[in-house]
mmCIF file of C-alpha atoms and ligand atoms in Angstrom:
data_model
loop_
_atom_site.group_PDB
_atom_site.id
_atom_site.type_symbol
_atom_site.label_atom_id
_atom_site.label_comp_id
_atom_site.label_asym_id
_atom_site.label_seq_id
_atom_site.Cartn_x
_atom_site.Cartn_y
_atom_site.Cartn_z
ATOM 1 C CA UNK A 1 110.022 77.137 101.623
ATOM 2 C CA UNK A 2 110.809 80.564 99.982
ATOM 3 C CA UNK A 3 108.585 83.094 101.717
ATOM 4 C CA UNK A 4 108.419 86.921 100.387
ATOM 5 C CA UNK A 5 105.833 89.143 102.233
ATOM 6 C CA UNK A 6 104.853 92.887 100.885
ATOM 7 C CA UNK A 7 104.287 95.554 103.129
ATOM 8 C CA UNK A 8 103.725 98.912 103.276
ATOM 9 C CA UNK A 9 104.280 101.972 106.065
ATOM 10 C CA UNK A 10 100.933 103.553 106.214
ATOM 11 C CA UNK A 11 99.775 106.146 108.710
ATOM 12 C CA UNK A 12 98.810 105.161 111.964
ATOM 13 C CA UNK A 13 94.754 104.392 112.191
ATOM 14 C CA UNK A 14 94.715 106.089 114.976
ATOM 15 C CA UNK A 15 95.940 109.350 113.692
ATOM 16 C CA UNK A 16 93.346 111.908 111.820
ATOM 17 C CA UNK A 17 94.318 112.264 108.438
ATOM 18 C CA UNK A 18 94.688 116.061 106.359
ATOM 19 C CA UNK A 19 93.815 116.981 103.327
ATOM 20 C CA UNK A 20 96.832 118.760 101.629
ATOM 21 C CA UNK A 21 97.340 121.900 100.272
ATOM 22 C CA UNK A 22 97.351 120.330 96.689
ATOM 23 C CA UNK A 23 93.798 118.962 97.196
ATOM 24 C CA UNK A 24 95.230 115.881 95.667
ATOM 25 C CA UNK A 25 97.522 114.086 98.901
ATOM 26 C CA UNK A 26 97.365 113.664 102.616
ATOM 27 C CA UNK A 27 99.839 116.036 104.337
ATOM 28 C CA UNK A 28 102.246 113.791 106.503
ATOM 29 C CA UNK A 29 103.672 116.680 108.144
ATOM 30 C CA UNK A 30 102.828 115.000 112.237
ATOM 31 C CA UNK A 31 101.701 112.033 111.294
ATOM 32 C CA UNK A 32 103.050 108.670 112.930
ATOM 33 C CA UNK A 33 103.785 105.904 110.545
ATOM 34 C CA UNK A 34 103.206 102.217 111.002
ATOM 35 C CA UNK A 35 103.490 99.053 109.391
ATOM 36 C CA UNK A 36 99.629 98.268 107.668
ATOM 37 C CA UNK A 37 97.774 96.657 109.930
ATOM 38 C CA UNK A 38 96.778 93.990 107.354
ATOM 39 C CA UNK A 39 100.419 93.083 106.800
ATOM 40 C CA UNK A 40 101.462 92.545 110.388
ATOM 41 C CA UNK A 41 98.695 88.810 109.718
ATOM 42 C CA UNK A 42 100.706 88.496 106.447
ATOM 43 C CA UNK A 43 104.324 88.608 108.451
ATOM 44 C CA UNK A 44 103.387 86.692 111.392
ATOM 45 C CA UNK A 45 101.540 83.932 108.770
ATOM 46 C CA UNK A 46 105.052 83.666 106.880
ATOM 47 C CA UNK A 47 107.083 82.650 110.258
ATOM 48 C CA UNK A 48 104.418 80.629 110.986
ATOM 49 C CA UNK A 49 104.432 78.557 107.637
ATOM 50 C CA UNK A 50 108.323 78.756 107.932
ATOM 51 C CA UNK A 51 108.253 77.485 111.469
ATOM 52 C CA UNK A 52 106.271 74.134 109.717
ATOM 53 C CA UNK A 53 108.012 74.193 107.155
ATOM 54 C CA UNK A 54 111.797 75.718 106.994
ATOM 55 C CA UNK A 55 113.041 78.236 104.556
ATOM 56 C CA UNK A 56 112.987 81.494 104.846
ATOM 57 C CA UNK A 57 111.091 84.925 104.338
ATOM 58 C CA UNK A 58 111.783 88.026 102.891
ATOM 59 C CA UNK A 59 110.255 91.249 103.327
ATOM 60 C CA UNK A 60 109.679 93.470 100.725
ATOM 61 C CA UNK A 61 108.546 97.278 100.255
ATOM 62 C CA UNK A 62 108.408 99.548 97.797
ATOM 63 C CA UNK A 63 108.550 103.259 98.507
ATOM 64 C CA UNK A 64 110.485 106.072 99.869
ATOM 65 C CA UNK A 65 113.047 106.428 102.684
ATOM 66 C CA UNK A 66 110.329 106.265 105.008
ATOM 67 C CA UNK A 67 109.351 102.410 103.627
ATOM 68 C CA UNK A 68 112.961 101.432 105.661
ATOM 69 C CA UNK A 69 110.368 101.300 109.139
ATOM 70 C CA UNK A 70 107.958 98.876 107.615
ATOM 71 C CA UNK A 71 110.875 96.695 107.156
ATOM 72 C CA UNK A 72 112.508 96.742 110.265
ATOM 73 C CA UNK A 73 109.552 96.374 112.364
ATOM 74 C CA UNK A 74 109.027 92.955 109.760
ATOM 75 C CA UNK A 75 112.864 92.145 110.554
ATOM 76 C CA UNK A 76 111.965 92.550 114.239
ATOM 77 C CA UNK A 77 109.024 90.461 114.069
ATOM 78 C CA UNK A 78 112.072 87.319 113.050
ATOM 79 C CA UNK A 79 111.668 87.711 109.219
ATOM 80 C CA UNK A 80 115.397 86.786 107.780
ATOM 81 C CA UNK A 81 115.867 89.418 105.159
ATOM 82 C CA UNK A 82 114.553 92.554 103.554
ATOM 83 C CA UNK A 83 114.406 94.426 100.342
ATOM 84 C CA UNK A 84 113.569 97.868 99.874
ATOM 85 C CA UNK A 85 112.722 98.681 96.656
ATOM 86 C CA UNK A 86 113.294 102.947 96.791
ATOM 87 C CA UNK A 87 111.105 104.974 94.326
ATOM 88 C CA UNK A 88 111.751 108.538 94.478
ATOM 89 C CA UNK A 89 108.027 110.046 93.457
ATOM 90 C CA UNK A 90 104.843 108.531 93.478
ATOM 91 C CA UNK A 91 103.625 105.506 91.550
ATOM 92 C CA UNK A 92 99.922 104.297 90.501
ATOM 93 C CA UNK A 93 98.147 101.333 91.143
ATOM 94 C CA UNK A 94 99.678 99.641 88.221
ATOM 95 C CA UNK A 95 103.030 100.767 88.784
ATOM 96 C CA UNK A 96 103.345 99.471 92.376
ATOM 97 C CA UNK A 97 102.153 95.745 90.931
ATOM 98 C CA UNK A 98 104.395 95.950 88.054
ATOM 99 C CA UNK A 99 107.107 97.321 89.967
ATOM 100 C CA UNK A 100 106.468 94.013 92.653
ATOM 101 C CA UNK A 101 106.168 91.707 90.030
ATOM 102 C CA UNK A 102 109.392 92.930 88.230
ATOM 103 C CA UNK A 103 111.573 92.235 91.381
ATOM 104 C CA UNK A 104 109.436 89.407 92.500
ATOM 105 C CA UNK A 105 109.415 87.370 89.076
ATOM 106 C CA UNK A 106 112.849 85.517 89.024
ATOM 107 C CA UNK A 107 112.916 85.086 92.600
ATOM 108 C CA UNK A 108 111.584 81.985 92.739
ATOM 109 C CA UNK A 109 109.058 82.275 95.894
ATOM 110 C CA UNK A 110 106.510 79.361 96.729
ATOM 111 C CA UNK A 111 104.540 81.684 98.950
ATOM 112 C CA UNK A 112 103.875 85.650 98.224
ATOM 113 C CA UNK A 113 101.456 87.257 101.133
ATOM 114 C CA UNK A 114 100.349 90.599 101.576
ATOM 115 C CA UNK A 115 98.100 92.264 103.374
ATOM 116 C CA UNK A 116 94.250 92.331 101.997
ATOM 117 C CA UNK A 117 94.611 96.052 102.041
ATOM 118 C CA UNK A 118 96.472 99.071 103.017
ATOM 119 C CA UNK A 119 94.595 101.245 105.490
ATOM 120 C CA UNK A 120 96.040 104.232 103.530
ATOM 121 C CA UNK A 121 94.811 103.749 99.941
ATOM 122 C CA UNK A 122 92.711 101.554 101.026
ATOM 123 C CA UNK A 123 92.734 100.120 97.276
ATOM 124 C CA UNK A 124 92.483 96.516 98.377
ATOM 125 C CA UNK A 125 94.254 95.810 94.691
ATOM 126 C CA UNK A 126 98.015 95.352 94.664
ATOM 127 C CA UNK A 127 97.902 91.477 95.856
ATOM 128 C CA UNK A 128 95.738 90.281 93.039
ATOM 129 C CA UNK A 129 97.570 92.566 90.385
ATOM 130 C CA UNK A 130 101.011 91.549 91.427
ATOM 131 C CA UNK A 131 99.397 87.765 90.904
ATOM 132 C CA UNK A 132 98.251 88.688 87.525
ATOM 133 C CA UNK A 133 101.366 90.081 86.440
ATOM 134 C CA UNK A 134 103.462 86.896 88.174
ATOM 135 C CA UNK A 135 100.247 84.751 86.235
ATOM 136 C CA UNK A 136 100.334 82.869 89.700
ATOM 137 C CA UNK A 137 97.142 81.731 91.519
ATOM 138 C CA UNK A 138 95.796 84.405 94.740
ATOM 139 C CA UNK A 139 93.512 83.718 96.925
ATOM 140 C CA UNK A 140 92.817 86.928 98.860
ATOM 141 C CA UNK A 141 91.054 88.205 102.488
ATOM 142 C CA UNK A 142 92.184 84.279 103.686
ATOM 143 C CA UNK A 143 91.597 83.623 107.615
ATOM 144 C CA UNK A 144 92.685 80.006 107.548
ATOM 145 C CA UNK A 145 95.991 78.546 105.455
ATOM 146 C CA UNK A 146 97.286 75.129 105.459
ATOM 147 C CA UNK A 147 100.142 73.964 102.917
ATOM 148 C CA UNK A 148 101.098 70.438 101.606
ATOM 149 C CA UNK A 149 103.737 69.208 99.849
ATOM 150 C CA UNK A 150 103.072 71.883 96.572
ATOM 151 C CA UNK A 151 99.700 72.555 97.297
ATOM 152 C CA UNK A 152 97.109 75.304 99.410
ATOM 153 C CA UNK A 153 94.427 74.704 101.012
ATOM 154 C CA UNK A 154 92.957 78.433 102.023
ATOM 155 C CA UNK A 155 89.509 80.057 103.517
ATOM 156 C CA UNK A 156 87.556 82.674 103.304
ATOM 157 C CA UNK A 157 84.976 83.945 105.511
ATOM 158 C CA UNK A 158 81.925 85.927 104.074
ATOM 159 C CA UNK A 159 78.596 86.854 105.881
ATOM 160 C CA UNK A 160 77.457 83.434 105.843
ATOM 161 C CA UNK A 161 79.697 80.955 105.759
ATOM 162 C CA UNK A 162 83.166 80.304 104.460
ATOM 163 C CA UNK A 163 84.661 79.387 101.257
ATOM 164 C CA UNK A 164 87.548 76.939 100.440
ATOM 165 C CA UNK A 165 89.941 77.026 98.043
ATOM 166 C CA UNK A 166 92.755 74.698 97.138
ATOM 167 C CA UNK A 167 95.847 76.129 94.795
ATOM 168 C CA UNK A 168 98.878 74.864 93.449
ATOM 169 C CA UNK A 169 102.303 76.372 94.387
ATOM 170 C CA UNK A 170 103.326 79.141 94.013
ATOM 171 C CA UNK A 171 101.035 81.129 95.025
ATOM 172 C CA UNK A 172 99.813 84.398 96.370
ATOM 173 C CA UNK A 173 97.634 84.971 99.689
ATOM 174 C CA UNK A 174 96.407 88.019 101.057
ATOM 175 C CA UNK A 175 96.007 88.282 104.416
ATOM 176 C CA UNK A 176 92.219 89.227 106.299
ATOM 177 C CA UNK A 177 91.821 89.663 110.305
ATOM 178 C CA UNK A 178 91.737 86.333 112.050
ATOM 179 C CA UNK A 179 94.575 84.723 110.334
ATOM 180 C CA UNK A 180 96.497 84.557 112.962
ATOM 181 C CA UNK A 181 97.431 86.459 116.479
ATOM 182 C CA UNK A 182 100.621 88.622 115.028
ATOM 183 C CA UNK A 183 103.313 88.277 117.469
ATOM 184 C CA UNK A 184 104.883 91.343 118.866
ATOM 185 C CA UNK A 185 108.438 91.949 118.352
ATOM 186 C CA UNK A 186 110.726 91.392 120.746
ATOM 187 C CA UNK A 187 113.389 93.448 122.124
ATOM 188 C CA UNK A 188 116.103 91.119 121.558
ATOM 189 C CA UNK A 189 114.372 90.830 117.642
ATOM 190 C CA UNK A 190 114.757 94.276 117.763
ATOM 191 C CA UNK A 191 118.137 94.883 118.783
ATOM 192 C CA UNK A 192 118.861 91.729 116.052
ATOM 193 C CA UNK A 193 116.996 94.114 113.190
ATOM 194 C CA UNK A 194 119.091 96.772 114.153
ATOM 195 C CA UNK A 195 121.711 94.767 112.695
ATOM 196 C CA UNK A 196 119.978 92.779 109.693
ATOM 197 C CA UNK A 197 121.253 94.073 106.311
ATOM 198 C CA UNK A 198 118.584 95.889 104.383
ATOM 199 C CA UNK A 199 119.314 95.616 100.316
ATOM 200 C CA UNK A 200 118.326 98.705 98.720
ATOM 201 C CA UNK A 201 117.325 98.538 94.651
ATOM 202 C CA UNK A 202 115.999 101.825 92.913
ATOM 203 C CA UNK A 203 112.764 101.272 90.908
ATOM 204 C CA UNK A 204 112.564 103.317 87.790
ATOM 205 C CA UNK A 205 109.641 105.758 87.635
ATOM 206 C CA UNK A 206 107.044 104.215 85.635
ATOM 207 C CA UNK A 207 104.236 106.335 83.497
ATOM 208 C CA UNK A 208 100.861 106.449 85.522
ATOM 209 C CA UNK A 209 97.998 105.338 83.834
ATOM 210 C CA UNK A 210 95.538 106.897 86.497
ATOM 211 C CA UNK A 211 95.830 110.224 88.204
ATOM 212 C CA UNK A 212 94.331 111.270 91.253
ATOM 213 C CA UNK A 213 92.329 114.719 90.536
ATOM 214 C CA UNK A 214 90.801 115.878 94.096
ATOM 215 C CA UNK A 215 90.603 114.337 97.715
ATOM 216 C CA UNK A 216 87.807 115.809 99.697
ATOM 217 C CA UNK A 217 86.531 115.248 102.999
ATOM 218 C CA UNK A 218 83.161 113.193 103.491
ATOM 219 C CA UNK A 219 80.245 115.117 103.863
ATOM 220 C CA UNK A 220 80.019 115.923 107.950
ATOM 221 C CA UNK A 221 77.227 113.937 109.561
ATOM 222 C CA UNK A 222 74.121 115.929 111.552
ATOM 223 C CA UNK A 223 75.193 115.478 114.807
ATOM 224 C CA UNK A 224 72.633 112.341 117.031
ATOM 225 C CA UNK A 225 69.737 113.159 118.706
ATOM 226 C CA UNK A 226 68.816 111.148 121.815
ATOM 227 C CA UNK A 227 64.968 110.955 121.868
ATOM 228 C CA UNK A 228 64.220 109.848 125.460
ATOM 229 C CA UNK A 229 65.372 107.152 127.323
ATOM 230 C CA UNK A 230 64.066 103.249 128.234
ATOM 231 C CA UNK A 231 61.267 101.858 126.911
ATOM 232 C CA UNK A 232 58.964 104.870 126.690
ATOM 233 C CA UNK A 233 61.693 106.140 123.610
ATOM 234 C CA UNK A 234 60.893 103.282 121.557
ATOM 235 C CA UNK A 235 57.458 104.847 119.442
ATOM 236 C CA UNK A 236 59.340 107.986 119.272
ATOM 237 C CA UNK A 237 62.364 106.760 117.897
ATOM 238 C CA UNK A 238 60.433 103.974 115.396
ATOM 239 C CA UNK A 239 58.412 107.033 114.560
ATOM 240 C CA UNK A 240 61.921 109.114 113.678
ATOM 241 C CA UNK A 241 63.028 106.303 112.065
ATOM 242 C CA UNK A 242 60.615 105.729 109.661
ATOM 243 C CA UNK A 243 59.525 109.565 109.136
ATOM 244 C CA UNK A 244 62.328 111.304 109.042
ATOM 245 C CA UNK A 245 65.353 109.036 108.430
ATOM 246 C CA UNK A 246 62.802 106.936 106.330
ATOM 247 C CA UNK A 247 65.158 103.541 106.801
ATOM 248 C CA UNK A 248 62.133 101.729 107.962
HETATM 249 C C1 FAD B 301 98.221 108.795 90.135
HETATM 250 C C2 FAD B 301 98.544 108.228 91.449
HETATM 251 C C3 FAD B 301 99.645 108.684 92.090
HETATM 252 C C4 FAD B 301 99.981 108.163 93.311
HETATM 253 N N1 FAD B 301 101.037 108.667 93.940
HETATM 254 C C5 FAD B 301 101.373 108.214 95.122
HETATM 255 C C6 FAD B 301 102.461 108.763 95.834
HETATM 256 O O1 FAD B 301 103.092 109.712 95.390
HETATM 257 N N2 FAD B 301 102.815 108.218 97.022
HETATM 258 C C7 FAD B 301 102.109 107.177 97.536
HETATM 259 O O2 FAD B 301 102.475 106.725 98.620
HETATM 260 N N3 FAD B 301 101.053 106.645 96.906
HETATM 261 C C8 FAD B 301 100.663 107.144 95.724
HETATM 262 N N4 FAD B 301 99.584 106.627 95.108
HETATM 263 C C9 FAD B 301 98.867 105.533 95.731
HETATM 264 C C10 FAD B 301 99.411 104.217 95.223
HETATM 265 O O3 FAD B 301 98.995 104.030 93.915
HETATM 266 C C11 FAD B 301 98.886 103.110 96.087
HETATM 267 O O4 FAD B 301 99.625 103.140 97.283
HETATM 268 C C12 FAD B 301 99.048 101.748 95.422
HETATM 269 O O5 FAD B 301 98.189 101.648 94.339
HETATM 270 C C13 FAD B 301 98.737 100.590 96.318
HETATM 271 O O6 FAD B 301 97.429 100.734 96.760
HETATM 272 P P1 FAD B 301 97.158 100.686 98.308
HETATM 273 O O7 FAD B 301 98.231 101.479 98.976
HETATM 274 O O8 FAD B 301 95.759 101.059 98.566
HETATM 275 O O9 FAD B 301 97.433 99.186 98.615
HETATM 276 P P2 FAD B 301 96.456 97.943 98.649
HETATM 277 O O10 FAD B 301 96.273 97.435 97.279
HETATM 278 O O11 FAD B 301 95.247 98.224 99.468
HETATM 279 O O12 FAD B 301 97.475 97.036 99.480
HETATM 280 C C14 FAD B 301 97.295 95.664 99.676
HETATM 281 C C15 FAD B 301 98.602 95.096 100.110
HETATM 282 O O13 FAD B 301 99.549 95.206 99.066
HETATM 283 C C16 FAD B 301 100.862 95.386 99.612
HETATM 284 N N5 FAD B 301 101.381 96.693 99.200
HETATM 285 C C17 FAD B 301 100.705 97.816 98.872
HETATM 286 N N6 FAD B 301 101.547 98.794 98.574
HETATM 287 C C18 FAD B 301 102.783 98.297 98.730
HETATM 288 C C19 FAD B 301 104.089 98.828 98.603
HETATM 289 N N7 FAD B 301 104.285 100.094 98.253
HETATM 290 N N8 FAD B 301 105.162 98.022 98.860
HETATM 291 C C20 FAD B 301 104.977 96.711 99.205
HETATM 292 N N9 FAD B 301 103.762 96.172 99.366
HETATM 293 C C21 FAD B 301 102.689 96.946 99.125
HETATM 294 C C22 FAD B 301 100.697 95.320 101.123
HETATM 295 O O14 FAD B 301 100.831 93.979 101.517
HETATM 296 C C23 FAD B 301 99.255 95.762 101.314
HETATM 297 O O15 FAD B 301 98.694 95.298 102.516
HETATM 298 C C24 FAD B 301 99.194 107.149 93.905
HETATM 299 C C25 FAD B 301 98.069 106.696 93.240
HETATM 300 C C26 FAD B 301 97.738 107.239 92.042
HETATM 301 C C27 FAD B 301 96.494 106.772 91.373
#
C-alpha cells in the first residue's frame, strides 16, 4: 500500500505563545518546535496499516527550513521516505491544500492521513481541502480504521455515540486522539533518520485569497473566587451562580 502522511512543525503546546510586533503573527523568536500533536496518530496509523499491509509511507511537509524537523522526527518514527516541499513566505489556507494536492495528485497514494488539526492554526481545514482538490473521499477526526482489499471502514466518535463510515480507495483520513498509542522513536530510528534522504521541491508562491488583519489576545479572565469550603459553600456558591454569573 502507498502511504503519504502530512505534517506540520508547530510550536510546542506547552510553550506560551506572543503576539508579534506586526499584530498579525506569533513571534517564534524562543519558541520550541514540534511535530503537531495530531500528526504523530496520523504517522504511527500509517506504519501500522503498512505493518498489515506492506508498502510504504511517505512523509510530507510543506513549509520553511524549519518544516525539515517535522520530517525527521516522522523518519525516526520508521516512515521510509520524506518530501519537503520548501515555500519561502507564507501561504493561505487555500494555498497549503492546493500546494498538497499539486504534489500529491500523480503520486498515486491509496491512503493520505493527516492530522485533524494543527495546534498552531488550529484551522482544522487542510485534510478535507486537499481531498476536495484530489476529488478523493475523507473521512476526518477518525479513532478507529480498518482497510480491505480497496475499501475503508472508519469511525468517528461524537458526544454520544460513534459514527461509521465505509469509503472506497483512495482515500483521505484525518487523524483524532485515540487512534492509536504513537510509538516513540527510537534511538537506533533516529540515528537511521539521520541518514534517510530528504527530497527537497520548491513550491511556487501562490496569491492568497484571505489575509490575516489582527491577532489579539483573549480577553483576560476575573481571576476565581473560592466561596467557603465543604458543604456549608454550596447555597453560597448556587446563589453566585445563578446571581451573578447567571449560568443557572
Ligand atoms: C493570509 C495568510 C497568510 C498566512 N501566512 C502564513 C505564514 O506566513 N506562515 C505560516 O506558517 N502560516 C501562515 N498562514 C497559516 C496557514 O494558512 C495555515 O498554516 C494553513 O492554512 C493550514 O492551516 P492549519 O495550520 O491550521 O492546519 P490544519 O488545517 O489545522 O491542519 C490539519 C492537518 O493538515 C496537515 N497540514 C497542515 N499544514 C500543513 C503543512 N504546511 N504541510 C503538511 N501538512 C500540513 C497536517 O496533517 C495537520 O495536522 C497564513 C494564513 C493566512 C490566512
Amino acid at each position: 500500500m502507498n502511504i503519504a502522511v502530512l505534517v506540520k512543525l508547530v510550536p510546542d503546546t506547552e510553550a506560551s505563545l506572543k503576539i508579534g510586533e506586526d499584530h498579525k503573527s506569533i513571534s517564534t523568536a524562543d519558541l520550541n518546535f514540534v511535530l503537531n500533536p495530531f500528526d504523530e496518530y496520523a504517522v504511527e496509523e500509517a506504519l501500522v496499516q503498512k505493518a498489515k499491509h506492506g508498502g510504504t509511507v511517505t512523509i510530507i511537509s510543506l513549509g520553511g527550513d524549519e518544516a525539515v524537523k517535522a520530517l525527521r522526527t516522522s523518519l525516526a518514527m520508521g516512515a521510509d521516505s520524506a518530501v519537503h516541499l520548501k515555500i519561502t513566505g507564507g501561504l493561505d489556507m487555500l494555498g497549503v491544500a492546493k500546494s498538497l494536492a499539486a504534489f500529491l495528485k500523480d503520486k498515486n497514494y491509496d491512503l493520505i492521513f493527516a492530522g485533524k488539526q494543527a495546534m498552531d492554526d488550529d484551522c482544522a481545514a487542510t485534510g478535507a481541502m486537499v481531498a476536495t482538490i484530489l476529488d478523493i473521499p475523507h473521512v476526518s477526526t477518525v479513532t478507529k480504521l480498518e482497510v480491505e482489499g480497496n475499501k475503508l471502514t472508519a469511525e468517528r466518535e461524537f458526544e454520544t455515540g460513534v459514527e461509521v463510515f465505509e469509503a472506497p480507495l483512495p482515500a483521505l483520513i484525518t487523524a483524532q486522539k485515540g487512534l492509536n498509542e504513537p510509538r516513540y522513536a527510537s534511538l537506533k530510528g533516529i540515528m537511521m533518520a539521520k541518514r534517510k534522504k530528504i527530497e527537497t521541491i520548491e513550491v511556487e508562491p501562490i496569491t492568497a485569497k484571505t489575509e490575516v488583519i489582527q491577532l489579539t489576545y483573549p480577553p483576560i479572565r476575573p481571576p476565581g473566587k473560592i466561596v467557603g469550603k465543604g458543604a456549608e459553600a454550596v447555597p453560597e456558591l448556587v446563589r453566585l451562580l445563578k446571581e451573578e454569573a447567571k449560568v443557572l
